[in-house]
Amino acid sequence: MEDQNKLIHEVTQRDYRFGFVSDIETDTIVKGLNEEVIRIISAKKDEPEFMLEFRLKAYRRWLTMKMPEWAQLKVPVIDYQEIIFYAAPTQQAKYESLNEVDPELLRTFEKLGIPLEEQKMLSGVAVDAVIDSVSVKTTFKETLAERGIIFCSFSEAVKHHPDLIQKYLGMAVPYNDNYFAALNSAVFSDGSFVYIPKGTRCPMELSTYFRINAKNTGQFERTLVIADDDSYVSYLEGCTAPMRDENQLHAAVVEIIALDRAEVKYSTVQNWYPGDKNGLGGIFNFVTKRGICKGVASKIFWNQVETGSAITWKYPSCVLMGDNSVAEFNSVALTNNYQQADTGTKMIHIGKNTKSTIVSKGISAGHSSNSYRGLVRVAPKAENARNYSQCDSLLLGDTCGAHTFPYIEVGNSSSIIEHEATTSKIGEDQIFYCNQRGISTEDAIGMIVNGYAREVINKLPMEFAVEAQKLLQISLEGSVG
Amino acid sequence: MLVIKDLYAKVEGKDILKGINLTVNAGEVHAIMGPNGSGKSTLANVLAGNTNFEVTHGSITFNGKDIFEMSPDVRAKEGLFLSFQYPVEIPGVSMVNFLKTAVNEHRKYRNEKELSAGDFLKLMREKKAMVQIDSQLTNRSVNEGFSGGEKKKNEIFQMAMLEPTLAILDETDSGLDIDALRIVSNGVNLLKNKNNATILVTHYQRLLDYIVPDFVHVLYEGRIVKSAGKELAFELEEKGYDWIKKELGE
Ligand SMILES: Nc1ncnc2c1ncn2[C@@H]1O[C@H](COP(=O)(O)OP(=O)(O)OP(=O)(O)O)[C@@H](O)[C@H]1O
Ligand SMILES: [Mg+2]
């Protein structure tokens, strides 16, 4: 027993494997936040007037808002005057080939295990890689362009498709939605934009690797995915961040709009630097993600594997507006050491015959705290709405905590809402069984945890699933008891 | 191969094994019988290294090495296999993935190359035929939702995959139907050779018709109180344990 605890401890105490800082010249502006800074950001990006107005409106609103307080999260005070709100790699030229790209940057990608060339040639995945705030390289653009698919950085979209931006920006997440959404709306630097035209099935997974790089730079990504009538797209978001001491703020916004019969699958593997074993450092991850099933029979699927960040606050949600629309939230959230996560989803049923499914798998180890917070709301007019929720917690050791807060508000009596929840501890007998077959405790834990999360991992696109499995195992190195 | 000397062990503060002595040589089959709660599974678990059981005295050498120096997974890779009386379920972990990891860990330990996916599947097919295990079972999660008998069959299938030098079968016969008992026993016999050994823990003489033991031991209140040839099993089947208790003067 002693030994096992020790081993479990060692397994979870392994250091973060993606911790390195790459040495790319970065063009940053002075730290701090005021209207002038926002004007500079907008000017640097050469934005049209409506964007500046959007930002300023959001900023002024943000000034009147207060940081939310949470029951289950302990968040240190954030000094916004100490944050640099804009950083872009200085080499901003558009490259024709990878040879022209800063070799240091390419090495960074390699360390992350995503050599662009290979991605380009082998996997058929178009990669819009965001280092800090400006998109550096976009691939497969031509193939996509042939079908009228737009996949580019947010800044480019603002330049080339201002009409789409103006129409949809803030539709799912209004600038005044919450404290961090307002902040993001004011200062967001870049992100990705996707538009799938009517009747088009995107032939490849669209993937963006985000990465916080410049020291002391808050990251404010903004992603907007629009799927027009009868279209389909699968979007992958993955990230790893380099190790550093100070806490870093990350407040992204993702908006999805699905029109009639459109289907959007949005998958995330999140591995921001979680801080060290003692809870020092790590990313603060305050994300607002929301999709609107705007059209009839539209579908939105959120799939996520969250292993990183010191503090995660995130509820990918869906508003099921269109009749017969369908939404799913499939999540694995793993916390270790002193990580804190408060995640879940909101499913808002407005249309008739709408259906939502929630599968949440929490894994807690070390001294971490892992909460599921979910809301299922059925509006009075949402006839025959259905929701099924399943929230499972797996505890590794007895110094961690898991909490479940399901909120249900039903305004229509024809709806059917089902909720199931379980909490279990990883079984010593399971570990011993694996040991007896020659499998080390470390591998056994990885295996058992992956088995537990399989239902969700299976929803991820293949190459992501493999990465997610490794990540779950790596993240637990040092943690079971 | 296995030498147990004056072994004492306890669980939850209670003494269970109270001075076990047993030597098992390569090529031998030993049967251990005894009343419920006498410590048979405890002995099996101590051999396999289950840390719920605390060894308080004695020594065990396996292949000439001190077994207490080895972690449970190393003992397994040294060739010790335990067919569990109650195999656990591991939801979401496929049999294929589980066994592939197990087999390759064994191979790595012996400095052999890992099996390719193709070779592994071939090996699996071969061994599945040997114990006549349903393909559908091996496509499922480890033991999840398996019937009692299926779990036992699955244990022997794993044994066939791992080819241990010392197999400890803890009541593998309990829960098997008549045909399955024959098939499983046949599998165990096929795996037997002069370099490996088997310890059978059982309550019934019936199993010993199929797998013929060289020695039968009676474990009673944490001690081996009687050892003899296979005829002892018949005697026990006929008379129960009372006469042994009497012999012990109880
Ligand atoms: N984890 C445990 N906690 C408490 N007592 C235990 C534990 N494991 C075993 N015991 C006790 O140790 C004694 C020996 O158990 P063991 O399982 O070794 O018996 P056995 O000979 O295998 O019996 P059976 O024939 O019923 O399988 C029993 O009294 C049992 O209740
Ligand atoms: Mg027993």
Coordinates of C-alpha atoms in Angstrom, one line a residue, chain A residues 29 52 85 115 132 161 199 206 237 259 264 279 288 297 313 368 419 427 446 459:
Chain A
I29 CA 3.4 46.9 -26.9
L52 CA -12.7 49.5 -33.1
F85 CA -2.1 43.0 -24.4
P115 CA 6.0 19.5 -37.8
D132 CA 1.1 34.3 -29.7
H161 CA -14.8 39.2 -45.2
G199 CA -24.2 22.4 -49.0
L206 CA -9.5 22.0 -39.6
E237 CA -8.2 23.0 -31.3
L259 CA -27.6 27.2 -39.8
V264 CA -20.3 21.4 -36.4
G279 CA 0.9 24.9 -7.5
T288 CA -16.3 31.4 -23.1
A297 CA -32.1 20.3 -37.4
W313 CA -13.2 28.1 -16.0
S368 CA -6.6 19.3 -7.1
H419 CA -29.4 12.8 -15.0
G427 CA -9.3 0.5 -7.7
G446 CA -2.8 5.4 -17.5
K459 CA -15.7 10.9 -30.0

